[in-house]
Short mmCIF file of C-alpha atoms and ligand atoms in Angstrom, two decimals:
data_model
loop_
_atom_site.label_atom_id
_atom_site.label_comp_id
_atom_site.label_asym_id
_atom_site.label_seq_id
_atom_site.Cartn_x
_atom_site.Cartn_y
_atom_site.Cartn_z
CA UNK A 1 -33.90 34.64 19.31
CA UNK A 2 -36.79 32.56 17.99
CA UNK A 3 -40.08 35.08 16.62
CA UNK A 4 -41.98 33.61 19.01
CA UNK A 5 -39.36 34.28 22.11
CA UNK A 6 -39.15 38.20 20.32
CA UNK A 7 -43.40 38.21 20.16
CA UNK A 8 -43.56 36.71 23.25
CA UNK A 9 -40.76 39.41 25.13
CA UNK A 10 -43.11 42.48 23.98
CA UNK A 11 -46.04 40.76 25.70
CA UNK A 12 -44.62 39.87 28.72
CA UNK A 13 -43.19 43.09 29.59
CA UNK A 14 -40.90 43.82 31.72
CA UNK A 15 -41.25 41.01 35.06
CA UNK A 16 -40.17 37.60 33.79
CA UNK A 17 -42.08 34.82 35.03
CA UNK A 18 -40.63 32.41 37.31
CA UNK A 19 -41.92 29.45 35.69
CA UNK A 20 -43.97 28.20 32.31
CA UNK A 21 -46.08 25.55 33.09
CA UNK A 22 -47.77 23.41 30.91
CA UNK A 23 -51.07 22.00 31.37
CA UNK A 24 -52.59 18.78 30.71
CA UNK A 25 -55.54 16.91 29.01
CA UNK A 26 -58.48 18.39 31.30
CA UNK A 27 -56.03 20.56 33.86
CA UNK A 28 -56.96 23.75 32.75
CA UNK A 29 -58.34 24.77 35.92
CA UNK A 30 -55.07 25.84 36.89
CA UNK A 31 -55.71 29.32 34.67
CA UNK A 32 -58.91 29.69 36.56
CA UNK A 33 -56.69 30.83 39.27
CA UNK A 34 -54.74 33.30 37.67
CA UNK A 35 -55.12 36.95 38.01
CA UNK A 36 -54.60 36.99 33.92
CA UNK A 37 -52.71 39.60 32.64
CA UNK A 38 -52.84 38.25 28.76
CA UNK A 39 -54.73 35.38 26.80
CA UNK A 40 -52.69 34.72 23.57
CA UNK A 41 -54.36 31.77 21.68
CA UNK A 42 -51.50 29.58 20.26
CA UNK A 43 -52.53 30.57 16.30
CA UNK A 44 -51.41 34.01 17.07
CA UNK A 45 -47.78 33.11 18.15
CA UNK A 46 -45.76 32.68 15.27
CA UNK A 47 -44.32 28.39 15.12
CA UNK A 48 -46.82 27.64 18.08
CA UNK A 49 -47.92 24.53 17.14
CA UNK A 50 -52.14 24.48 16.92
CA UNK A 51 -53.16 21.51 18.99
CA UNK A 52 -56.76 19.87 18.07
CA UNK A 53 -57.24 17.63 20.64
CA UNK A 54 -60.46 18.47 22.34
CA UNK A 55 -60.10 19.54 26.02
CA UNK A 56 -56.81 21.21 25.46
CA UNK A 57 -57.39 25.21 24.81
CA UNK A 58 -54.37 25.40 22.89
CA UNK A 59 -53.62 29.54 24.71
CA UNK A 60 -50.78 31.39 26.61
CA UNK A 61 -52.03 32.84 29.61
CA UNK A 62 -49.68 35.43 31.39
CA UNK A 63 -50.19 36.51 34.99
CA UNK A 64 -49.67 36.20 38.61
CA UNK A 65 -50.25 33.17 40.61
CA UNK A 66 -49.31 32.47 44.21
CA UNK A 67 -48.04 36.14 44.45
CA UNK A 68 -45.27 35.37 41.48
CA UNK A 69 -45.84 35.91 37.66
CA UNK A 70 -46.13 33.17 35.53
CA UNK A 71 -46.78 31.97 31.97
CA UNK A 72 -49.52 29.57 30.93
CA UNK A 73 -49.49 27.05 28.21
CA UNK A 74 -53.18 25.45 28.18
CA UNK A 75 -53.24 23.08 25.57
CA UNK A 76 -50.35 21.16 23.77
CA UNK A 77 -48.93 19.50 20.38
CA UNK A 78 -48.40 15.57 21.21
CA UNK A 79 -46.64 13.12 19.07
CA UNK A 80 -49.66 11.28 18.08
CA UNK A 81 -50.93 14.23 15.98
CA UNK A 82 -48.76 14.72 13.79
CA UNK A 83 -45.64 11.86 14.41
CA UNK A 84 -43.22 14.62 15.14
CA UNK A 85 -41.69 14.71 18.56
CA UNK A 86 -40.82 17.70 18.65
CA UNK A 87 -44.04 19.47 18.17
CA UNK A 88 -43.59 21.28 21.21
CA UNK A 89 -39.77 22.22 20.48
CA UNK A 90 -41.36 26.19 19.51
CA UNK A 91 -42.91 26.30 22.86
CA UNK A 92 -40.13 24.94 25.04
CA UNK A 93 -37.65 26.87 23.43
CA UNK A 94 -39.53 30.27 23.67
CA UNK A 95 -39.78 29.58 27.22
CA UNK A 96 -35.88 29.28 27.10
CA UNK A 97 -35.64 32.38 24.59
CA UNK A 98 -37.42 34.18 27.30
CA UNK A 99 -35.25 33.67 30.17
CA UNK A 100 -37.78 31.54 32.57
CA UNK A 101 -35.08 28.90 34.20
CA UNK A 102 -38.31 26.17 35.37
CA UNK A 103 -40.73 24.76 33.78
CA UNK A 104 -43.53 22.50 35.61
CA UNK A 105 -45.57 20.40 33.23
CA UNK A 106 -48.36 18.29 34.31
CA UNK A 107 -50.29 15.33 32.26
CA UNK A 108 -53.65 12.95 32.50
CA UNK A 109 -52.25 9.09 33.28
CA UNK A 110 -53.76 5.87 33.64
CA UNK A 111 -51.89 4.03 36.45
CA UNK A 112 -50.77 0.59 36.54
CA UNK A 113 -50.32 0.38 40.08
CA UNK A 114 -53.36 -0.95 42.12
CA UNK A 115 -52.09 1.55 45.26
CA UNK A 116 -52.10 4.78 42.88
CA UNK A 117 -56.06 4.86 42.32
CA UNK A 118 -57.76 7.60 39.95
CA UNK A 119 -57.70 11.06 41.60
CA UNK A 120 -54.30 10.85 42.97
CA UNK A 121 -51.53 13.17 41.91
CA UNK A 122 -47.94 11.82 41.32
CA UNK A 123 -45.06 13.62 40.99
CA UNK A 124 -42.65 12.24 38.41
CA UNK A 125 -39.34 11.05 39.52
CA UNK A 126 -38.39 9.40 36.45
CA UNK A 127 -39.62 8.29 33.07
CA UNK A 128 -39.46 5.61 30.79
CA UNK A 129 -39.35 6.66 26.60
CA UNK A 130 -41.13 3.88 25.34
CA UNK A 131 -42.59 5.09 22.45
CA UNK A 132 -38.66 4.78 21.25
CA UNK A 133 -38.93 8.73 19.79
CA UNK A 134 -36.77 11.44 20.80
CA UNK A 135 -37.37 15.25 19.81
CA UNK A 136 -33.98 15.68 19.89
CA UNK A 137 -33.39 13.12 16.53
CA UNK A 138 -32.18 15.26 13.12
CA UNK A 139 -30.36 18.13 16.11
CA UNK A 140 -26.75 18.63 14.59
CA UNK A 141 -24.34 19.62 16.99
CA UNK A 142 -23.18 17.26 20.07
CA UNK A 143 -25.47 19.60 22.88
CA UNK A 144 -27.41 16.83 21.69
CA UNK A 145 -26.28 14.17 24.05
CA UNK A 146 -28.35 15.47 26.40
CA UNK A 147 -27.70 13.83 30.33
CA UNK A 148 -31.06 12.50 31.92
CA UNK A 149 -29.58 11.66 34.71
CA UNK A 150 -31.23 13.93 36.50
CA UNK A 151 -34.15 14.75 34.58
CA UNK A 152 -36.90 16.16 37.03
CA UNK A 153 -35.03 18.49 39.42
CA UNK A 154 -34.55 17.29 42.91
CA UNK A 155 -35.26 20.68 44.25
CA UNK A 156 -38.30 21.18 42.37
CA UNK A 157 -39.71 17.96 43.43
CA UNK A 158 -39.08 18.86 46.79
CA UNK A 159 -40.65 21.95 46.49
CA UNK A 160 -43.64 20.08 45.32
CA UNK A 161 -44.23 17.59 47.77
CA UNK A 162 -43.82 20.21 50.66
CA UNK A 163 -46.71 22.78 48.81
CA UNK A 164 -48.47 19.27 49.18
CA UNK A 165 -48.13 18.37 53.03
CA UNK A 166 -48.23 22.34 53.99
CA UNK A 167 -52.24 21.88 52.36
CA UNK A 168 -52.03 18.02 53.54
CA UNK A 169 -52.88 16.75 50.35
CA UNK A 170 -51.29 13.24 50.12
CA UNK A 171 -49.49 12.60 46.50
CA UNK A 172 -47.46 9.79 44.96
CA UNK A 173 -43.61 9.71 43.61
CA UNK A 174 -43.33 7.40 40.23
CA UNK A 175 -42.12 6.26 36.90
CA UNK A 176 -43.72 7.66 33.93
CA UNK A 177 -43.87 5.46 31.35
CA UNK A 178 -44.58 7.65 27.80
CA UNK A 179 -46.64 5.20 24.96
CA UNK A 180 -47.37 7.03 21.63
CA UNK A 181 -50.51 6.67 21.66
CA UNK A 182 -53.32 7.40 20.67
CA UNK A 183 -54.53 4.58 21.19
CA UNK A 184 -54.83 3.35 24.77
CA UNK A 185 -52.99 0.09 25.90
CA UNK A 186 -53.48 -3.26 26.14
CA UNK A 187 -53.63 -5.08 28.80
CA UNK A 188 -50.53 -6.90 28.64
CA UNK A 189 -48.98 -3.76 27.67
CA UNK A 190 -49.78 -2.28 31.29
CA UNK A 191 -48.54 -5.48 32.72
CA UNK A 192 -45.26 -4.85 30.82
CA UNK A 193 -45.13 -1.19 31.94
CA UNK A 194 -45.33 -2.57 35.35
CA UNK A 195 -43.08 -5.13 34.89
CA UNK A 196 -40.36 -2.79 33.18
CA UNK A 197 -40.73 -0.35 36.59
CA UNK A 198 -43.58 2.09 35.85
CA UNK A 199 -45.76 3.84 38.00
CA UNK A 200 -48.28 5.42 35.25
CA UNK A 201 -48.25 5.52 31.68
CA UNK A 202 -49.15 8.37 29.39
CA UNK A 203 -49.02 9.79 26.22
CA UNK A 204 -47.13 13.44 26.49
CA UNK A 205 -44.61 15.24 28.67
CA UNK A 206 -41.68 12.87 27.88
CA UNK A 207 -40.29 15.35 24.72
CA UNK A 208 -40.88 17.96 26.63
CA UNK A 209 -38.51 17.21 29.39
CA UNK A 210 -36.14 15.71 26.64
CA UNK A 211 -36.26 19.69 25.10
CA UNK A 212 -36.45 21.14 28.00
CA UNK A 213 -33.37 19.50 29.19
CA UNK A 214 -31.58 20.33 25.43
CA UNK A 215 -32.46 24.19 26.61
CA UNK A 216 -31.02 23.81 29.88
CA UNK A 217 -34.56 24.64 31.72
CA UNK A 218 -34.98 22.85 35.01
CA UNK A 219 -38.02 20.77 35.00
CA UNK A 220 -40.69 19.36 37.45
CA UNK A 221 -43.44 16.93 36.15
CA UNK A 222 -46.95 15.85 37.80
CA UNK A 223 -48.99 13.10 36.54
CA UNK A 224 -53.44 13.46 37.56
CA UNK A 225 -54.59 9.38 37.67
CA UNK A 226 -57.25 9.99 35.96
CA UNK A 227 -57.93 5.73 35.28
CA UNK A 228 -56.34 2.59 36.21
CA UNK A 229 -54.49 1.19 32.89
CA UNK A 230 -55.97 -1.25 30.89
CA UNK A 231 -57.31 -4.39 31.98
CA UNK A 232 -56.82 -3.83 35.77
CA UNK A 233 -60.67 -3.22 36.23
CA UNK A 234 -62.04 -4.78 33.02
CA UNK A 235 -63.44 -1.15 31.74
CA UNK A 236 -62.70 0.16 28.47
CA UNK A 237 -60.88 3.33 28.31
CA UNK A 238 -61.95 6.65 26.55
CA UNK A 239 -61.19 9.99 26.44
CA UNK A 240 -63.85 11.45 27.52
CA UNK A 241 -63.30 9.31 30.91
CA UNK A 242 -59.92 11.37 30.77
CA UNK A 243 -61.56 14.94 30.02
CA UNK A 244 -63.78 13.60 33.15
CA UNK A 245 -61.58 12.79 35.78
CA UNK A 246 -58.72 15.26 35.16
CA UNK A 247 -60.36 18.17 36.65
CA UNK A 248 -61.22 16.37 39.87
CA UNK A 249 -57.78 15.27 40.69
CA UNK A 250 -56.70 18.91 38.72
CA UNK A 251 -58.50 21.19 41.23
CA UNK A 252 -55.75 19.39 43.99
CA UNK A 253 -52.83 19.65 41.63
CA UNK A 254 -53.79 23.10 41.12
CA UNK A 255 -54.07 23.95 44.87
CA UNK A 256 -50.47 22.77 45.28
CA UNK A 257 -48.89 24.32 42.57
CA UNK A 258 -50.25 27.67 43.69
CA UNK A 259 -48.88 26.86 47.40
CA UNK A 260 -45.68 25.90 45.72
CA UNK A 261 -45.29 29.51 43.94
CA UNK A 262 -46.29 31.33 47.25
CA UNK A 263 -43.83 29.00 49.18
CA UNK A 264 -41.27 30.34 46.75
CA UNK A 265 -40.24 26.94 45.25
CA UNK A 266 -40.03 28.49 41.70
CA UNK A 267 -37.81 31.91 43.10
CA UNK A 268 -34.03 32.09 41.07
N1 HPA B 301 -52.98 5.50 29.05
C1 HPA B 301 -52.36 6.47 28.35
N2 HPA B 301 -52.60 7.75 28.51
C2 HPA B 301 -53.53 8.11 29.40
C3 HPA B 301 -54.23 7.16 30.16
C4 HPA B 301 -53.94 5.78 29.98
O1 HPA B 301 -54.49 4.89 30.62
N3 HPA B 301 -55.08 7.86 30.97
C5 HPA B 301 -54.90 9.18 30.69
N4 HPA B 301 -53.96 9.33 29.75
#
């Protein structure tokens, strides 16, 4: 058992959670409507990788959401920090340590698809590893082959879309595409990513899945549209348009993932 999985155990008590989730550039908002049971900021969990990016918190947060208990993670390690994939590999596999079977993660995207405008939410079908990294690269034994064939469970998803109609909040399907970053795209990169059969591109939650999968966690994935990609309006792009519009189409994503839990989606 990893120290954080042990530190983690003691905190958590005796209910485990029926999902981790982790939360996006801007998405925090989920947290907001948690009845909190713990905050644990990130630098007091032993391997948690401390995450500077401004707008993520970089904190656990155990409750109960949606009538279930869950555990947070606000805030998290992307490639682009630090050029190391697997920056999240603690996290996901305390999550694993810990016995919670799902894990929901949810990202900021730009999307390259004039009929996906800012605000929506889209539920990730599939995704596309551009960047060319894996987290999984330097992992010895042959669980290492890890099948993607299925990456985002089919159950899950549905689970997701149906918390949507019940609160008839419309949302997308897609292709995320994952870019490195940090830098944004060019233009004729988003024409690529559109050529090449994305939906939205983005610069997280493809390593995660990867690990995720390696763990043998069942995973669900949301994109917020928080810009069209480059070029398709003629604005630049910044972060702070990101740390913007997350929370606007976050507040819906947020509604839904609550109705999800309380639909029982997430129960073994
Ligand atoms: N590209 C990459 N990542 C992003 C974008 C984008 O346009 N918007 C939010 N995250």
């Amino acid at each position: 058992m990893s120290p954080a999985t042990d530190f983690l155990k003691d905190r958590i008590g005796g209910e485990t959670p029926v999902a981790a989730m982790v939360l996006g550039s801007g998405l925090g908002d989920l947290t907001a409507r948690v009845a909190v049971a713990a905050r644990i900021p990130f630098a007091e969990i032993p391997g948690f990788p401390v995450s500077a990016v401004s707008g993520h918190a970089g904190e656990v947060v155990l409750g109960r959401l949606g009538g279930r208990s869950v555990m947070i993670v606000s805030g998290r390690a992307h490639y682009y920090e630090s050029g190391d994939a697997a920056a999240m590999r603690p996290v996901i596999e305390a999550i694993a340590g810990l016995g919670i079977g799902r894990l929901l993660l949810t990202n900021s995207a730009g999307s390259v698809r004039a009929d996906i405008p800012p605000g929506s939410v889209m539920i990730i079908e599939d995704h596309i590893a551009f960047s060319g990294m894996n987290p999984l690269i330097g992992e010895a034994s042959d669980s290492r082959f890890v099948g993607m064939t299925r990456a985002y469970d089919e159950g899950l998803r549905a689970g997701l879309a149906a918390a949507a109609t019940t609160l008839g909040e419309p949302v997308f399907g897609g292709v995320y595409m994952w870019f490195s970053g940090p830098s944004f795209e060019t233009p004729a990169e988003i024409r690529m990513a559109c050529i090449l059969g994305a939906d939205a591109v983005g610069m997280s939650t493809v390593p995660e899945t990867i690990l995720a999968r390696f763990f043998g966690l069942k995973v669900v994935a949301a994109s917020v549209i928080t810009n069209f990609g480059a070029g398709m309006t003629g604005a630049e792009l910044s972060h702070d348009e990101t740390k913007e519009m997350a929370p606007k189409g976050g507040a819906r994503l947020s509604r839904i993932v609550e109705a999800m839990l309380a639909e029982g989606a997430f129960d073994a």
